[in-house]
Coordinates of N, CA, C and O in Angstrom, one line a residue:
M1 N -3.8 -3.9 10.7 CA -4.9 -4.6 11.3 C -5.2 -5.9 10.4 O -5.4 -6.9 11.0
S2 N -5.3 -5.7 9.1 CA -5.6 -6.9 8.3 C -4.5 -7.9 8.3 O -4.7 -9.1 8.2
R3 N -3.3 -7.5 8.5 CA -2.2 -8.4 8.6 C -2.3 -9.3 9.8 O -2.0 -10.5 9.8
S4 N -2.6 -8.7 11.0 CA -2.8 -9.4 12.2 C -3.9 -10.4 12.1 O -3.9 -11.5 12.6
L5 N -5.0 -10.1 11.3 CA -6.1 -11.0 11.1 C -5.6 -12.2 10.3 O -6.0 -13.3 10.6
I6 N -4.9 -11.9 9.3 CA -4.3 -13.0 8.5 C -3.4 -13.9 9.3 O -3.5 -15.1 9.2
Q7 N -2.6 -13.3 10.1 CA -1.7 -14.1 11.0 C -2.5 -15.0 12.0 O -2.1 -16.1 12.3
R8 N -3.7 -14.5 12.4 CA -4.5 -15.2 13.4 C -5.2 -16.4 12.7 O -5.4 -17.4 13.3
I9 N -5.7 -16.2 11.5 CA -6.5 -17.2 10.9 C -5.7 -18.2 10.0 O -6.2 -19.2 9.6
S10 N -4.5 -17.8 9.7 CA -3.6 -18.7 8.9 C -3.5 -20.1 9.4 O -3.6 -21.1 8.7
P11 N -3.2 -20.3 10.7 CA -3.1 -21.6 11.3 C -4.4 -22.5 11.1 O -4.3 -23.7 10.8
F12 N -5.5 -21.8 11.2 CA -6.8 -22.5 11.0 C -6.9 -23.0 9.6 O -7.2 -24.2 9.3
F13 N -6.6 -22.2 8.6 CA -6.7 -22.6 7.2 C -5.7 -23.6 6.8 O -5.9 -24.6 6.1
I14 N -4.5 -23.5 7.4 CA -3.4 -24.5 7.1 C -3.9 -25.8 7.7 O -3.7 -26.9 7.0
A15 N -4.4 -25.9 8.9 CA -4.8 -27.1 9.5 C -6.0 -27.7 8.7 O -6.0 -28.9 8.4
R16 N -6.9 -26.9 8.2 CA -8.1 -27.4 7.4 C -7.6 -27.9 6.1 O -8.1 -29.0 5.6
I17 N -6.6 -27.3 5.4 CA -6.1 -27.8 4.2 C -5.4 -29.1 4.4 O -5.6 -30.0 3.6
K18 N -4.6 -29.2 5.4 CA -3.9 -30.5 5.7 C -4.9 -31.6 6.0 O -4.8 -32.7 5.5
Q19 N -6.0 -31.3 6.7 CA -7.0 -32.2 7.1 C -7.7 -32.7 5.8 O -7.9 -33.9 5.6
N20 N -8.1 -31.8 4.9 CA -8.7 -32.2 3.7 C -7.8 -33.0 2.8 O -8.2 -33.9 2.1
H21 N -6.6 -32.6 2.7 CA -5.6 -33.3 1.9 C -5.4 -34.7 2.4 O -5.4 -35.7 1.6
K22 N -5.4 -34.9 3.7 CA -5.3 -36.2 4.4 C -6.5 -37.0 4.0 O -6.4 -38.2 3.7
L23 N -7.7 -36.4 4.0 CA -8.9 -37.2 3.7 C -8.9 -37.6 2.2 O -9.3 -38.7 1.9
L24 N -8.4 -36.7 1.4 CA -8.4 -37.1 -0.1 C -7.4 -38.2 -0.3 O -7.7 -39.1 -1.2
R25 N -6.3 -38.3 0.4 CA -5.3 -39.4 0.2 C -5.6 -40.6 1.0 O -5.1 -41.7 0.7
S26 N -6.4 -40.5 2.1 CA -6.5 -41.6 3.0 C -7.3 -42.8 2.5 O -7.0 -44.0 2.9
S27 N -8.3 -42.6 1.7 CA -9.2 -43.7 1.4 C -8.5 -44.8 0.5 O -7.3 -45.0 0.7
S28 N -9.2 -45.4 -0.4 CA -8.6 -46.5 -1.1 C -7.9 -46.0 -2.4 O -8.0 -46.6 -3.5
Y29 N -7.3 -44.8 -2.4 CA -6.7 -44.2 -3.6 C -5.3 -44.9 -3.9 O -4.8 -44.7 -5.0
S30 N -4.7 -45.5 -2.9 CA -3.3 -46.0 -3.1 C -3.3 -47.2 -4.1 O -2.2 -47.4 -4.6
H31 N -4.3 -48.0 -4.2 CA -4.2 -49.1 -5.1 C -4.5 -48.7 -6.5 O -5.2 -47.7 -6.8
C32 N -3.9 -49.4 -7.4 CA -4.1 -49.1 -8.9 C -5.4 -49.5 -9.4 O -5.9 -50.6 -9.0
Y33 N -5.9 -48.8 -10.3 CA -7.1 -49.1 -11.0 C -6.8 -49.4 -12.5 O -6.0 -48.7 -13.1
S34 N -7.4 -50.4 -13.0 CA -7.2 -50.6 -14.5 C -8.2 -49.8 -15.2 O -9.3 -49.5 -14.7
S35 N -7.8 -49.3 -16.4 CA -8.6 -48.4 -17.1 C -10.0 -49.0 -17.5 O -11.0 -48.3 -17.4
S36 N -10.0 -50.2 -17.8 CA -11.3 -50.8 -18.2 C -12.3 -51.0 -17.1 O -13.5 -50.9 -17.2
A37 N -11.7 -51.1 -15.8 CA -12.6 -51.3 -14.7 C -13.2 -49.9 -14.3 O -14.2 -49.9 -13.5
L38 N -12.7 -48.8 -14.7 CA -13.1 -47.5 -14.3 C -14.3 -47.0 -15.2 O -15.0 -46.1 -14.8
H39 N -14.5 -47.5 -16.3 CA -15.5 -47.1 -17.2 C -16.8 -47.8 -16.9 O -16.8 -49.0 -17.1
E40 N -17.8 -47.1 -16.4 CA -19.1 -47.8 -16.1 C -20.2 -47.0 -16.8 O -20.1 -45.8 -16.9
A41 N -21.2 -47.7 -17.1 CA -22.4 -47.1 -17.6 C -23.5 -47.2 -16.6 O -23.8 -48.2 -16.1
S42 N -24.1 -46.0 -16.3 CA -25.2 -46.1 -15.4 C -26.5 -45.9 -16.0 O -27.5 -45.5 -15.4
S43 N -26.6 -46.1 -17.3 CA -27.9 -45.9 -18.0 C -28.8 -47.0 -17.5 O -28.4 -48.2 -17.3
E44 N -30.0 -46.7 -17.4 CA -31.0 -47.7 -16.9 C -31.6 -48.4 -18.1 O -32.5 -47.9 -18.7
S45 N -31.0 -49.5 -18.4 CA -31.5 -50.3 -19.6 C -32.1 -51.6 -19.1 O -32.1 -51.9 -18.0
S46 N -32.7 -52.3 -20.0 CA -33.4 -53.6 -19.6 C -32.3 -54.6 -19.3 O -32.6 -55.6 -18.6
E47 N -31.0 -54.4 -19.7 CA -30.0 -55.4 -19.3 C -29.7 -55.3 -17.8 O -29.2 -56.3 -17.2
S48 N -29.8 -54.2 -17.2 CA -29.5 -54.0 -15.8 C -30.7 -53.6 -15.0 O -31.0 -52.4 -14.9
P49 N -31.4 -54.5 -14.5 CA -32.7 -54.2 -13.8 C -32.5 -53.4 -12.5 O -33.3 -52.6 -12.2
S50 N -31.4 -53.6 -11.8 CA -31.1 -52.7 -10.6 C -29.8 -52.0 -10.8 O -28.7 -52.6 -10.8
P51 N -29.9 -50.7 -10.9 CA -28.6 -49.9 -11.1 C -27.8 -50.0 -9.9 O -28.3 -50.2 -8.8
S52 N -26.5 -49.9 -10.0 CA -25.5 -50.0 -8.9 C -25.8 -48.9 -7.9 O -26.1 -47.8 -8.3
L53 N -25.6 -49.3 -6.6 CA -25.8 -48.3 -5.6 C -24.7 -47.2 -5.6 O -24.9 -46.1 -5.2
D54 N -23.5 -47.6 -6.1 CA -22.4 -46.7 -6.2 C -22.4 -45.9 -7.5 O -21.5 -45.0 -7.6
A55 N -23.2 -46.2 -8.4 CA -23.3 -45.4 -9.7 C -23.7 -44.0 -9.4 O -24.5 -43.7 -8.5
I56 N -23.2 -43.1 -10.2 CA -23.7 -41.7 -10.1 C -24.9 -41.6 -11.1 O -24.8 -42.0 -12.2
H57 N -26.0 -41.1 -10.6 CA -27.2 -41.1 -11.3 C -27.3 -39.7 -12.0 O -27.1 -38.7 -11.4
I58 N -27.8 -39.7 -13.2 CA -28.0 -38.5 -14.0 C -29.5 -38.2 -14.2 O -30.2 -39.0 -14.7
A59 N -29.9 -37.1 -13.6 CA -31.3 -36.8 -13.6 C -31.8 -36.3 -15.0 O -31.0 -35.9 -15.9
D60 N -33.1 -36.4 -15.3 CA -33.7 -36.0 -16.6 C -33.3 -34.6 -17.0 O -32.9 -34.4 -18.2
N61 N -33.4 -33.6 -16.1 CA -33.0 -32.2 -16.4 C -31.6 -32.1 -16.8 O -31.2 -31.3 -17.7
C62 N -30.7 -32.9 -16.2 CA -29.3 -32.9 -16.6 C -29.1 -33.4 -18.0 O -28.3 -32.8 -18.8
V63 N -29.8 -34.5 -18.3 CA -29.7 -35.1 -19.7 C -30.2 -34.0 -20.7 O -29.5 -33.8 -21.7
K64 N -31.3 -33.4 -20.4 CA -31.9 -32.5 -21.3 C -31.0 -31.3 -21.6 O -30.7 -30.9 -22.7
R65 N -30.4 -30.7 -20.5 CA -29.5 -29.6 -20.6 C -28.2 -29.9 -21.4 O -27.7 -29.2 -22.2
M66 N -27.7 -31.1 -21.1 CA -26.4 -31.5 -21.8 C -26.7 -31.7 -23.3 O -25.9 -31.3 -24.1
K67 N -27.9 -32.3 -23.6 CA -28.2 -32.4 -25.0 C -28.3 -31.0 -25.7 O -27.9 -30.9 -26.9
E68 N -28.9 -30.1 -25.0 CA -29.0 -28.7 -25.5 C -27.6 -28.1 -25.8 O -27.4 -27.5 -26.8
L69 N -26.7 -28.3 -24.8 CA -25.4 -27.8 -24.9 C -24.6 -28.5 -26.1 O -23.9 -27.8 -26.8
Q70 N -24.8 -29.8 -26.2 CA -24.1 -30.5 -27.3 C -24.7 -30.0 -28.7 O -23.9 -29.9 -29.6
A71 N -26.0 -29.8 -28.7 CA -26.5 -29.3 -30.0 C -26.1 -27.9 -30.4 O -25.9 -27.6 -31.6
S72 N -25.8 -27.1 -29.4 CA -25.4 -25.7 -29.7 C -23.9 -25.6 -29.9 O -23.4 -24.6 -30.4
E73 N -23.2 -26.7 -29.6 CA -21.7 -26.7 -29.7 C -21.4 -26.9 -31.2 O -21.9 -27.8 -31.9
E74 N -20.5 -26.0 -31.7 CA -20.1 -26.1 -33.1 C -19.0 -27.1 -33.4 O -18.8 -27.5 -34.6
S75 N -18.3 -27.5 -32.4 CA -17.2 -28.4 -32.7 C -17.7 -29.8 -32.8 O -18.8 -30.2 -32.4
S76 N -16.9 -30.6 -33.5 CA -17.3 -32.0 -33.7 C -17.1 -32.9 -32.5 O -17.6 -34.0 -32.5
D77 N -16.2 -32.4 -31.6 CA -16.0 -33.2 -30.4 C -17.2 -33.2 -29.5 O -17.8 -32.2 -29.2
E78 N -17.6 -34.4 -29.0 CA -18.8 -34.5 -28.1 C -18.3 -34.1 -26.7 O -17.4 -34.6 -26.2
K79 N -19.0 -33.1 -26.1 CA -18.7 -32.6 -24.8 C -19.3 -33.5 -23.8 O -20.4 -34.0 -23.9
M80 N -18.6 -33.7 -22.7 CA -19.0 -34.5 -21.5 C -19.1 -33.6 -20.3 O -18.3 -32.6 -20.3
L81 N -19.9 -33.9 -19.4 CA -19.9 -33.2 -18.1 C -18.9 -33.8 -17.2 O -19.0 -35.0 -16.9
R82 N -18.0 -33.0 -16.7 CA -17.0 -33.5 -15.7 C -17.3 -33.0 -14.4 O -17.5 -31.8 -14.2
L83 N -17.4 -33.9 -13.4 CA -17.7 -33.6 -12.0 C -16.4 -33.9 -11.2 O -15.9 -35.0 -11.3
S84 N -15.9 -32.9 -10.5 CA -14.8 -33.2 -9.6 C -15.1 -32.6 -8.2 O -15.9 -31.7 -8.1
V85 N -14.3 -33.0 -7.3 CA -14.4 -32.5 -5.9 C -13.1 -31.9 -5.5 O -12.1 -32.5 -5.8
E86 N -13.2 -30.7 -5.0 CA -12.0 -30.0 -4.6 C -12.1 -29.6 -3.1 O -13.2 -29.5 -2.6
T87 N -11.0 -29.4 -2.5 CA -11.1 -28.9 -1.1 C -11.4 -27.4 -1.2 O -11.1 -26.7 -2.1
G88 N -12.2 -26.9 -0.2 CA -12.6 -25.6 -0.2 C -14.1 -25.5 0.0 O -14.8 -26.4 0.4
G89 N -14.7 -24.3 -0.3 CA -16.1 -24.1 -0.1 C -16.4 -23.8 1.4 O -15.5 -23.9 2.2
C90 N -17.6 -23.6 1.7 CA -18.0 -23.2 3.1 C -17.9 -24.4 4.0 O -17.9 -24.3 5.2
S91 N -18.0 -25.6 3.5 CA -18.1 -26.8 4.3 C -16.9 -27.8 4.2 O -17.0 -28.9 4.8
G92 N -15.9 -27.4 3.5 CA -14.7 -28.3 3.4 C -14.4 -28.8 2.1 O -13.3 -28.9 1.7
F93 N -15.5 -29.2 1.3 CA -15.3 -29.7 0.0 C -16.3 -29.0 -0.9 O -17.4 -28.6 -0.5
Q94 N -16.0 -28.9 -2.2 CA -16.9 -28.3 -3.1 C -16.9 -29.1 -4.4 O -16.0 -29.7 -4.8
Y95 N -18.1 -29.1 -5.0 CA -18.3 -29.7 -6.3 C -17.9 -28.7 -7.4 O -18.2 -27.5 -7.4
V96 N -17.2 -29.2 -8.5 CA -16.8 -28.4 -9.6 C -17.3 -29.1 -10.9 O -17.0 -30.3 -11.1
F97 N -18.0 -28.4 -11.7 CA -18.5 -28.9 -13.0 C -17.8 -28.2 -14.1 O -17.7 -27.0 -14.1
D98 N -17.4 -29.0 -15.1 CA -16.8 -28.5 -16.3 C -17.3 -29.3 -17.5 O -17.7 -30.4 -17.4
L99 N -17.2 -28.7 -18.7 CA -17.5 -29.4 -19.9 C -16.1 -29.9 -20.4 O -15.2 -29.1 -20.5
D100 N -16.0 -31.1 -20.8 CA -14.7 -31.7 -21.3 C -15.0 -32.5 -22.5 O -16.1 -33.1 -22.7
D101 N -13.9 -32.7 -23.3 CA -14.1 -33.5 -24.5 C -13.1 -34.7 -24.5 O -13.0 -35.4 -25.5
K102 N -12.5 -34.9 -23.4 CA -11.6 -36.1 -23.3 C -11.7 -36.7 -21.9 O -12.1 -36.1 -20.9
T103 N -11.3 -38.0 -21.9 CA -11.3 -38.7 -20.6 C -9.8 -39.0 -20.3 O -9.0 -39.1 -21.2
N104 N -9.5 -39.2 -19.0 CA -8.2 -39.6 -18.5 C -8.3 -41.1 -18.1 O -9.3 -41.6 -17.9
P105 N -7.1 -41.7 -18.0 CA -7.1 -43.2 -17.7 C -7.8 -43.5 -16.4 O -8.3 -44.6 -16.2
D106 N -7.7 -42.6 -15.4 CA -8.3 -42.9 -14.1 C -9.8 -42.4 -14.0 O -10.3 -42.4 -12.9
D107 N -10.4 -42.0 -15.1 CA -11.8 -41.5 -15.0 C -12.8 -42.7 -15.0 O -12.6 -43.7 -15.6
R108 N -13.9 -42.4 -14.4 CA -15.1 -43.3 -14.4 C -16.1 -42.5 -15.3 O -16.3 -41.3 -15.1
V109 N -16.7 -43.2 -16.2 CA -17.7 -42.6 -17.1 C -19.0 -43.2 -16.9 O -19.2 -44.4 -16.9
F110 N -20.0 -42.4 -16.7 CA -21.4 -42.8 -16.5 C -22.2 -42.2 -17.6 O -22.0 -41.1 -18.0
E111 N -23.1 -43.0 -18.2 CA -23.8 -42.6 -19.4 C -25.3 -42.8 -19.2 O -25.7 -43.8 -18.7
R112 N -26.1 -41.9 -19.7 CA -27.5 -42.0 -19.8 C -28.0 -41.3 -21.0 O -27.8 -40.1 -21.2
E113 N -28.7 -42.0 -21.9 CA -29.3 -41.5 -23.1 C -28.3 -40.7 -24.0 O -28.6 -39.7 -24.5
G114 N -27.1 -41.2 -24.0 CA -26.0 -40.6 -24.8 C -25.3 -39.5 -24.2 O -24.3 -39.0 -24.7
V115 N -25.7 -39.1 -23.0 CA -25.0 -38.0 -22.2 C -24.0 -38.7 -21.3 O -24.4 -39.6 -20.5
K116 N -22.8 -38.2 -21.3 CA -21.7 -38.8 -20.4 C -21.4 -37.9 -19.3 O -21.2 -36.7 -19.5
L117 N -21.2 -38.5 -18.1 CA -20.7 -37.8 -16.9 C -19.4 -38.4 -16.6 O -19.3 -39.7 -16.5
V118 N -18.4 -37.6 -16.4 CA -17.0 -38.1 -16.2 C -16.6 -37.7 -14.8 O -16.8 -36.5 -14.4
V119 N -16.1 -38.6 -14.0 CA -15.6 -38.4 -12.6 C -14.2 -39.0 -12.4 O -14.1 -40.2 -12.7
D120 N -13.3 -38.2 -11.9 CA -11.9 -38.8 -11.7 C -12.0 -39.8 -10.5 O -13.0 -39.7 -9.7
S121 N -11.1 -40.7 -10.3 CA -11.2 -41.7 -9.3 C -11.1 -41.2 -7.9 O -11.8 -41.7 -7.0
I122 N -10.4 -40.1 -7.7 CA -10.4 -39.5 -6.3 C -11.7 -38.9 -6.0 O -12.3 -39.1 -4.9
S123 N -12.3 -38.1 -6.9 CA -13.6 -37.5 -6.6 C -14.7 -38.5 -6.5 O -15.6 -38.3 -5.8
Y124 N -14.6 -39.6 -7.2 CA -15.6 -40.6 -7.2 C -15.9 -41.1 -5.8 O -17.1 -41.3 -5.5
D125 N -14.9 -41.3 -5.0 CA -15.1 -41.8 -3.6 C -16.0 -40.8 -2.8 O -16.6 -41.2 -1.8
F126 N -16.0 -39.6 -3.2 CA -16.8 -38.6 -2.5 C -18.2 -38.4 -3.0 O -19.1 -37.8 -2.4
V127 N -18.5 -39.0 -4.2 CA -19.8 -38.8 -4.8 C -20.5 -40.1 -5.2 O -21.5 -40.1 -6.0
K128 N -20.0 -41.2 -4.7 CA -20.7 -42.5 -5.0 C -22.2 -42.5 -4.6 O -22.5 -42.0 -3.5
G129 N -23.0 -42.9 -5.5 CA -24.4 -43.0 -5.3 C -25.1 -41.6 -5.4 O -26.3 -41.5 -5.1
A130 N -24.4 -40.6 -5.8 CA -25.0 -39.2 -5.9 C -25.9 -39.1 -7.1 O -25.8 -39.9 -8.0
T131 N -26.7 -38.1 -7.1 CA -27.5 -37.7 -8.3 C -27.1 -36.3 -8.7 O -27.1 -35.4 -7.9
V132 N -26.8 -36.2 -10.0 CA -26.5 -34.9 -10.7 C -27.7 -34.4 -11.4 O -28.3 -35.2 -12.2
D133 N -28.0 -33.2 -11.2 CA -29.2 -32.6 -11.8 C -28.8 -31.2 -12.4 O -27.8 -30.7 -12.1
Y134 N -29.7 -30.7 -13.2 CA -29.6 -29.3 -13.7 C -30.8 -28.5 -13.1 O -31.9 -29.0 -13.3
V135 N -30.5 -27.4 -12.5 CA -31.6 -26.6 -12.0 C -31.6 -25.2 -12.6 O -30.6 -24.7 -12.9
D136 N -32.8 -24.7 -12.9 CA -33.0 -23.4 -13.5 C -33.8 -22.6 -12.5 O -35.1 -22.8 -12.5
E137 N -33.2 -21.8 -11.7 CA -33.9 -21.0 -10.7 C -33.7 -19.5 -11.0 O -32.9 -19.1 -11.9
L138 N -34.4 -18.7 -10.2 CA -34.2 -17.2 -10.4 C -32.8 -16.8 -10.1 O -32.3 -15.9 -10.8
I139 N -32.2 -17.4 -9.1 CA -30.9 -16.9 -8.7 C -29.7 -17.5 -9.5 O -28.6 -17.0 -9.5
R140 N -30.0 -18.7 -10.1 CA -28.9 -19.3 -10.9 C -29.5 -20.5 -11.7 O -30.6 -21.0 -11.4
S141 N -28.8 -20.8 -12.7 CA -29.0 -22.0 -13.5 C -27.7 -22.7 -13.5 O -26.6 -22.2 -13.9
A142 N -27.7 -24.0 -13.0 CA -26.4 -24.7 -12.8 C -26.7 -26.2 -12.7 O -27.8 -26.6 -12.3
F143 N -25.6 -26.9 -12.9 CA -25.6 -28.3 -12.6 C -25.3 -28.4 -11.1 O -24.5 -27.7 -10.6
L144 N -26.0 -29.4 -10.5 CA -25.8 -29.5 -9.0 C -25.8 -31.0 -8.7 O -26.4 -31.8 -9.3
V145 N -25.2 -31.3 -7.6 CA -25.3 -32.6 -7.0 C -26.5 -32.5 -6.0 O -26.4 -31.8 -5.0
T146 N -27.6 -33.1 -6.3 CA -28.8 -32.9 -5.5 C -28.9 -33.8 -4.3 O -29.4 -33.5 -3.3
T147 N -28.4 -35.0 -4.5 CA -28.3 -36.0 -3.3 C -26.9 -36.6 -3.4 O -26.4 -37.0 -4.4
N148 N -26.3 -36.7 -2.2 CA -25.0 -37.3 -2.1 C -25.0 -38.1 -0.8 O -24.9 -37.5 0.3
P149 N -25.0 -39.5 -0.8 CA -25.0 -40.3 0.4 C -23.7 -40.1 1.2 O -23.6 -40.4 2.4
S150 N -22.6 -39.7 0.5 CA -21.3 -39.5 1.2 C -21.2 -38.2 2.0 O -20.4 -38.1 2.9
A151 N -22.1 -37.3 1.8 CA -22.1 -36.0 2.5 C -22.9 -36.1 3.8 O -24.0 -36.6 3.8
V152 N -22.3 -35.6 4.8 CA -23.1 -35.5 6.1 C -23.6 -34.2 6.4 O -24.3 -34.0 7.4
G153 N -23.2 -33.2 5.7 CA -23.7 -31.8 5.9 C -23.3 -31.0 4.7 O -22.5 -31.4 3.8
G154 N -23.8 -29.8 4.7 CA -23.4 -28.9 3.6 C -23.9 -27.5 3.8 O -24.4 -27.2 4.9
C155 N -23.8 -26.7 2.8 CA -24.2 -25.3 2.9 C -25.5 -25.1 2.0 O -25.8 -25.9 1.2
S156 N -26.2 -24.1 2.3 CA -27.4 -23.8 1.5 C -27.1 -23.5 0.0 O -27.9 -23.6 -0.8
C157 N -25.8 -23.2 -0.3 CA -25.4 -22.9 -1.7 C -25.5 -24.2 -2.5 O -25.5 -24.1 -3.7
K158 N -25.5 -25.4 -1.9 CA -25.5 -26.7 -2.5 C -24.3 -27.0 -3.4 O -24.4 -27.9 -4.2
S159 N -23.3 -26.2 -3.2 CA -22.1 -26.5 -4.0 C -20.9 -27.0 -3.1 O -19.9 -27.3 -3.6
S160 N -21.2 -27.0 -1.8 CA -20.1 -27.5 -0.9 C -20.7 -28.5 0.1 O -21.9 -28.5 0.3
F161 N -19.9 -29.3 0.7 CA -20.3 -30.4 1.6 C -19.2 -30.8 2.5 O -18.1 -30.5 2.3
M162 N -19.6 -31.6 3.5 CA -18.6 -32.2 4.4 C -18.8 -33.7 4.4 O -19.9 -34.2 4.1
V163 N -17.8 -34.4 4.8 CA -17.8 -35.8 4.9 C -17.5 -36.2 6.4 O -17.0 -35.5 7.1
K164 N -17.9 -37.5 6.7 CA -17.6 -38.0 8.0 C -16.1 -38.1 8.2 O -15.3 -38.4 7.3
Q165 N -15.7 -37.8 9.4 CA -14.2 -37.9 9.7 C -13.9 -39.0 10.6 O -14.6 -39.6 11.2

């Protein structure tokens, strides 16, 4: 019985994976980025009166939690918050957060009050203009993307989303 269920739903999942893969490859990923053009600071300083609309915004609670994590970390390497987008989740795409101590040549770096958020170039197109926050609730404590102008829908879990097709 379970085998027939797998055979019936496999084409759906295969089609969905192909569709998501096509979306990931379709945008402006084919042109090359220079490393220096990818590093951006989104800190709100007096030098930049209007922050970029495409910058990823780091909320106060996110800054506070990252500073707590950096203070509790025993290693000398400064940890950065890495945000990436993967296919999957209930709505087609999902946000993935990790702590990282290195950047890659295709990464974009956003900084606020010494806290760095790193996003790879493919994921960046899905989170332009988004706000990253840290929430501490009864059911979970986690980094979340609280607003994302690129998302047209999502799930109540707030870790998955869909984009226009």
